mmCIF file of C-alpha atoms in Angstrom:
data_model
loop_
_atom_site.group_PDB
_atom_site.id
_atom_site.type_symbol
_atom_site.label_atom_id
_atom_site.label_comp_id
_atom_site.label_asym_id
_atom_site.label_seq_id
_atom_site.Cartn_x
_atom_site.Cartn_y
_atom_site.Cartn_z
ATOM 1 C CA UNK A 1 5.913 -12.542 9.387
ATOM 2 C CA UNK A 2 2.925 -12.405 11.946
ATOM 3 C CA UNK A 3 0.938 -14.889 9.450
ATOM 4 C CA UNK A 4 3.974 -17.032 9.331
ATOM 5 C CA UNK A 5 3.902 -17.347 13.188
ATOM 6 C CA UNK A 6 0.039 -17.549 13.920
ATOM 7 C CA UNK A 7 -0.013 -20.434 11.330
ATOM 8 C CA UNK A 8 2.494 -22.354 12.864
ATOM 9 C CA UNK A 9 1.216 -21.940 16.256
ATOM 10 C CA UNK A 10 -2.439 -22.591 14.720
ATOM 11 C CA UNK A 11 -0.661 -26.150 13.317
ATOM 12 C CA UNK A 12 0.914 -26.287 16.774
ATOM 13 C CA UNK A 13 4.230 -26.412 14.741
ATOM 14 C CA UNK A 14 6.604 -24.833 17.293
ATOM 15 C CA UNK A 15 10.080 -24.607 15.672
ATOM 16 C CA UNK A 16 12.158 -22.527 18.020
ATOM 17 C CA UNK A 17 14.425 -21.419 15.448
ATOM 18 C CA UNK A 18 11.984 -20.308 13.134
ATOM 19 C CA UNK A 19 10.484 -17.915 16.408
ATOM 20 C CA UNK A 20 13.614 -16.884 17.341
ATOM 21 C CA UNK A 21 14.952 -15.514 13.488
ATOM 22 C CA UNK A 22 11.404 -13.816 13.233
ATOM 23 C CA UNK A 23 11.363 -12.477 16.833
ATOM 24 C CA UNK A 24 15.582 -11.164 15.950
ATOM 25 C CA UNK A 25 13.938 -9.468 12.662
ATOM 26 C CA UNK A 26 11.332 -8.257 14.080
ATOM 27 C CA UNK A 27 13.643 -6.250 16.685
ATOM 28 C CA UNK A 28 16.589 -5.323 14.338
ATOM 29 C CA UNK A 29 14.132 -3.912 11.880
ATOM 30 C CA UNK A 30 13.107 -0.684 13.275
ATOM 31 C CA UNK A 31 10.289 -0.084 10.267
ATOM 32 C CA UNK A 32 8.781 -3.052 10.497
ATOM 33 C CA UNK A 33 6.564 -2.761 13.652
ATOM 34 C CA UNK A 34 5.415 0.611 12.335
ATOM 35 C CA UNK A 35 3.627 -1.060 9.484
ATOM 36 C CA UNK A 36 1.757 -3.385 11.904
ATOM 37 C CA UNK A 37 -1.565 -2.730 12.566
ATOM 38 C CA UNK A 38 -4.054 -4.505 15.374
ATOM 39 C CA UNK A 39 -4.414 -7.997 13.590
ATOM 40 C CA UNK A 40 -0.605 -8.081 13.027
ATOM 41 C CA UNK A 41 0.213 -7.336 16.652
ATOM 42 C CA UNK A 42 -2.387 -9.730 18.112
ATOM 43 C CA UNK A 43 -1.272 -12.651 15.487
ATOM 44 C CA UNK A 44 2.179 -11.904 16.521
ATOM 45 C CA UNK A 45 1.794 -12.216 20.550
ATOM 46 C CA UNK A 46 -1.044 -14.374 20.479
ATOM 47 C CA UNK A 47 1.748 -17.033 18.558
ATOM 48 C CA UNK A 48 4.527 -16.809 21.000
ATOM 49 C CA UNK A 49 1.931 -16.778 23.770
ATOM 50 C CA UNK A 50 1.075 -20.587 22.259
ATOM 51 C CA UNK A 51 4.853 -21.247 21.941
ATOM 52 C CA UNK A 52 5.176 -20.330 25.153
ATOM 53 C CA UNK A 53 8.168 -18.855 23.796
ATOM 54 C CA UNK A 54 9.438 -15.674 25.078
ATOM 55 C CA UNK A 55 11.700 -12.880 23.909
ATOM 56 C CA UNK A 56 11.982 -10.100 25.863
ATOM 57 C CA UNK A 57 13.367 -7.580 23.875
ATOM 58 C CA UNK A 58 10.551 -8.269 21.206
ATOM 59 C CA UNK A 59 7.760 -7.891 24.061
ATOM 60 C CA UNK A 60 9.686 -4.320 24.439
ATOM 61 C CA UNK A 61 9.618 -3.331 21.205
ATOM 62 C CA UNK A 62 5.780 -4.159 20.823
ATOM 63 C CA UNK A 63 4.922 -2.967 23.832
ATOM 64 C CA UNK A 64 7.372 0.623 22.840
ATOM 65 C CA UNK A 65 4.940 0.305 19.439
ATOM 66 C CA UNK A 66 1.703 0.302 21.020
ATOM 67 C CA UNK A 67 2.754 3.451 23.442
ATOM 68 C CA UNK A 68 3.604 5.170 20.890
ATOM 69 C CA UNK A 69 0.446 5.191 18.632
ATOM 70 C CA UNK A 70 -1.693 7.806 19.616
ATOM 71 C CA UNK A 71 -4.830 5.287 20.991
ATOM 72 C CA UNK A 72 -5.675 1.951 20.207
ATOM 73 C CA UNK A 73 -9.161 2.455 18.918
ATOM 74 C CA UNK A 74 -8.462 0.327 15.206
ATOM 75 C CA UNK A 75 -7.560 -2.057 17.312
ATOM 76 C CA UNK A 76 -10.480 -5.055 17.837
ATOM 77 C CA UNK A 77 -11.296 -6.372 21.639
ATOM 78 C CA UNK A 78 -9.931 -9.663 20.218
ATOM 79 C CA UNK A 79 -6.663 -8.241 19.349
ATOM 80 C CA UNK A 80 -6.700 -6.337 22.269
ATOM 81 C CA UNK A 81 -6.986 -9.676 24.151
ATOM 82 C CA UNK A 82 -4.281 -11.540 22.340
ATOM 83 C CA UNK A 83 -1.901 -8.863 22.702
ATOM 84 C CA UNK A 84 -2.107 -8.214 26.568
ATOM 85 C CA UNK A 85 -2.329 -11.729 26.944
ATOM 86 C CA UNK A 86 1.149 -12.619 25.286
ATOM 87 C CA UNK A 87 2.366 -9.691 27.060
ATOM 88 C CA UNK A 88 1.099 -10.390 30.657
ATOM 89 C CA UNK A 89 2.241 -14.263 29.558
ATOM 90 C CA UNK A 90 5.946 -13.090 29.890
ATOM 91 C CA UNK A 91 5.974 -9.515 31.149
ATOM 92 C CA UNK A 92 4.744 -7.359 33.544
ATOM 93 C CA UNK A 93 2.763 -4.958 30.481
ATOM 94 C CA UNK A 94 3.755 -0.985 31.819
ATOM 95 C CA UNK A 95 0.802 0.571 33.601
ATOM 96 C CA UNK A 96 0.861 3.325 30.822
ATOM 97 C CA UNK A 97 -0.211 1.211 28.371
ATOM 98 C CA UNK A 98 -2.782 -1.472 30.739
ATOM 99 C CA UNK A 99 -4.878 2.211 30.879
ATOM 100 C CA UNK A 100 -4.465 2.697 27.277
ATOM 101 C CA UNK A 101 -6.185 -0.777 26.514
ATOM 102 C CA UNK A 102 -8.861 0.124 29.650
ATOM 103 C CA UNK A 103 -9.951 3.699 27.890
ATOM 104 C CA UNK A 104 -10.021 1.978 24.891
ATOM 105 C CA UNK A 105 -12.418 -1.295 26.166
ATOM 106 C CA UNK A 106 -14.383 1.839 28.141
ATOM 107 C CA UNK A 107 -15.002 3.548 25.052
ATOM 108 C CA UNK A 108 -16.692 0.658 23.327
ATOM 109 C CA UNK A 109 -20.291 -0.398 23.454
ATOM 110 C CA UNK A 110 -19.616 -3.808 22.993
ATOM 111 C CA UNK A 111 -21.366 -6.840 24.827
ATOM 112 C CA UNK A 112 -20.063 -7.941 28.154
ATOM 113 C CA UNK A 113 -18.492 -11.346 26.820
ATOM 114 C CA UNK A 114 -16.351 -9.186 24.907
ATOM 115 C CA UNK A 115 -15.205 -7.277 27.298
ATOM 116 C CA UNK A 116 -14.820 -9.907 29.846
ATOM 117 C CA UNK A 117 -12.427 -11.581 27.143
ATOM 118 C CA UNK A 118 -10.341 -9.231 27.887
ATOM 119 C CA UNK A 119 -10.256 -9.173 31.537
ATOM 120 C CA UNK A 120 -9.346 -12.558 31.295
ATOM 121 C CA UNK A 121 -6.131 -11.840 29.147
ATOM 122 C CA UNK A 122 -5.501 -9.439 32.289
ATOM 123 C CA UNK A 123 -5.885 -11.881 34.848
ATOM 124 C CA UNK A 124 -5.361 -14.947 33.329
ATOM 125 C CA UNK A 125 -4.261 -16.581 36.492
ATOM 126 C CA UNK A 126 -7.611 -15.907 38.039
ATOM 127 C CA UNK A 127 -9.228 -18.855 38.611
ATOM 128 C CA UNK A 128 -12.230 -18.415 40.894
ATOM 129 C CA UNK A 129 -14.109 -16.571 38.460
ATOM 130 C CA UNK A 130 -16.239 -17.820 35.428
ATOM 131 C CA UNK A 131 -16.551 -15.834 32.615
ATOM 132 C CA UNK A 132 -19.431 -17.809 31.263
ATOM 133 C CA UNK A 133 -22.495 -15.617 32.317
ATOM 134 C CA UNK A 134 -25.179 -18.990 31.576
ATOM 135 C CA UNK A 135 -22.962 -21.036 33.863
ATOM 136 C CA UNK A 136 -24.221 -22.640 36.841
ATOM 137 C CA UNK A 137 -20.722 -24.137 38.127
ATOM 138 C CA UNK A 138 -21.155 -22.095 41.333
ATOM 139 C CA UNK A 139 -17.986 -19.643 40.703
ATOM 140 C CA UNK A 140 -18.075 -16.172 40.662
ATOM 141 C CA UNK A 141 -19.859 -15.101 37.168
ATOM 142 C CA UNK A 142 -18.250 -11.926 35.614
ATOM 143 C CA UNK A 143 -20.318 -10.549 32.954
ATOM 144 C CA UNK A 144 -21.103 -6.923 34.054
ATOM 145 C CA UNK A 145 -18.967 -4.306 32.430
ATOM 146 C CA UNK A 146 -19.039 -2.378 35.501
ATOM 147 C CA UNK A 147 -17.965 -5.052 37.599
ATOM 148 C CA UNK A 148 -14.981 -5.643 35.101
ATOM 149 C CA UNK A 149 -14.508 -1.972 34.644
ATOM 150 C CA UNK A 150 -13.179 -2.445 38.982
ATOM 151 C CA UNK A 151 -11.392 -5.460 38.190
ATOM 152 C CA UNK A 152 -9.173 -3.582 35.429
ATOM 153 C CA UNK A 153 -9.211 -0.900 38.185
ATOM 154 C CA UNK A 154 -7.994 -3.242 40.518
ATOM 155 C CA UNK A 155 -5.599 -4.944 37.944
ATOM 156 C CA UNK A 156 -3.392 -1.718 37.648
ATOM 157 C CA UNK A 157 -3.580 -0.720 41.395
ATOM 158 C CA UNK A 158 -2.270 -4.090 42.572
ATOM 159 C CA UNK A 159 0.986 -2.973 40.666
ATOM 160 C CA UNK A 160 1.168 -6.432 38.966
ATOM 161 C CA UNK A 161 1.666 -8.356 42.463
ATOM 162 C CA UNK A 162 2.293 -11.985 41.925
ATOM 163 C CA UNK A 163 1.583 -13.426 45.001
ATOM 164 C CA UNK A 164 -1.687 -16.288 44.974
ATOM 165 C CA UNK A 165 -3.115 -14.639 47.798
ATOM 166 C CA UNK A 166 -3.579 -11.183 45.960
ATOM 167 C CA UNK A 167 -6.670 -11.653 43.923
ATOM 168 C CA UNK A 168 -8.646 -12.450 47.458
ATOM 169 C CA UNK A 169 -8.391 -9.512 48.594
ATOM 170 C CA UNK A 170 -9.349 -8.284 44.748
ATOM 171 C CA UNK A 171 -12.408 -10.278 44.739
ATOM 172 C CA UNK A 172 -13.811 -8.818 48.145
ATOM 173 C CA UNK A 173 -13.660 -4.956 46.675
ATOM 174 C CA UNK A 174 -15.415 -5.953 43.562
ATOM 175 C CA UNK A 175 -18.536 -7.594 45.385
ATOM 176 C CA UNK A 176 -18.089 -4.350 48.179
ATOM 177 C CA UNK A 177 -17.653 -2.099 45.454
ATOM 178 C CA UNK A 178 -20.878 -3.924 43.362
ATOM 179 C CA UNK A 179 -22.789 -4.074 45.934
ATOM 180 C CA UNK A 180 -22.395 -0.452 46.420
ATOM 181 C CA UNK A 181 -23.220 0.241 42.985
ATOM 182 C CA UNK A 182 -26.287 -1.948 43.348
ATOM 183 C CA UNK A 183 -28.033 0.025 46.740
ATOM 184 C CA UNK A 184 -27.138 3.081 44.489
ATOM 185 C CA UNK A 185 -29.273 1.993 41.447
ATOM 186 C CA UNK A 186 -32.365 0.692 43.763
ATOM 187 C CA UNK A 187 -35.143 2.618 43.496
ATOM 188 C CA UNK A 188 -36.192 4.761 46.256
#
């Protein structure tokens, strides 16, 4: 059923009947998100997230899903991506499972773009920062894991406010917090 979906949305062939029998299958049958693994989830949310189609008690029963596995480490950063991203699309994600998918990025020793993939799926409304590290468009470049490492931080201690403004305030801690991290590593 996830293939089904991703190739629609792929074809950008949005049928809202077709996502709304899958998404009511998908919820009545309590076995079938068991046998999903990473690519299945992030297919799934990463299709209604290009809908723009939301069902809420599907997003529950996914999110339910992922709490309940025991970590996400199968799971790629790319699915990770999609899958917050659809959530955080519609939903609030629960904090519980934002610092699953943060001990599971901090656990990898993958490249900065990766990672920074993902912080955008968490803040996908934050404009004012590039997440292109060879850019020169005069933005704020985010490609140090330890600067996204506070923005994740940040991310679950702003308890999902929605206010504009918000991510200001965000963006000042990270350069304090950097720049304290940066008089730390110079040498004496």
């Amino acid at each position: 059923l996830a293939n089904i979906l991703w190739a629609s949305a792929k074809l950008a062939f949005y049928h809202d009947s077709l996502f709304e029998k899958i998404a009511n299958h998908v919820c009545t049958d309590e076995h079938l998100l068991t046998t999903y693994n990473g690519q299945d989830f992030s297919m799934l949310m990463w299709a209604f997230s290009e809908a723009n189609t939301g069902y809420p008690l599907l997003f529950e029963k996914v999110t339910e899903q992922l709490l309940e596995f025991d970590n996400l480490n199968d799971f790629t950063t790319h699915a990770l991506c999609n899958i917050i991203g659809g959530l955080n699309k519609f939903t609030d994600p629960p904090q519980e499972l934002m610092n699953k998918v943060l001990q599971t990025a901090q656990q990898r020793d993958e490249e900065s773009r990766e990672l920074a993939k993902l912080s955008k799926a968490l803040f996908p409304k934050e404009e004012e920062i590039c997440w292109k590290s060879t850019c020169t468009c005069g933005r704020k470049h985010i490609s140090d894991s330890a600067v996204l490492s506070i923005l994740l931080q940040l991310r679950f201690e702003r308890n999902y406010r929605q206010d504009d403004d918000a991510f200001t305030d965000d963006a000042a801690l990270v350069e304090e917090s950097h720049s304290i991290q940066e008089e730390q590593d110079a040498p004496l």
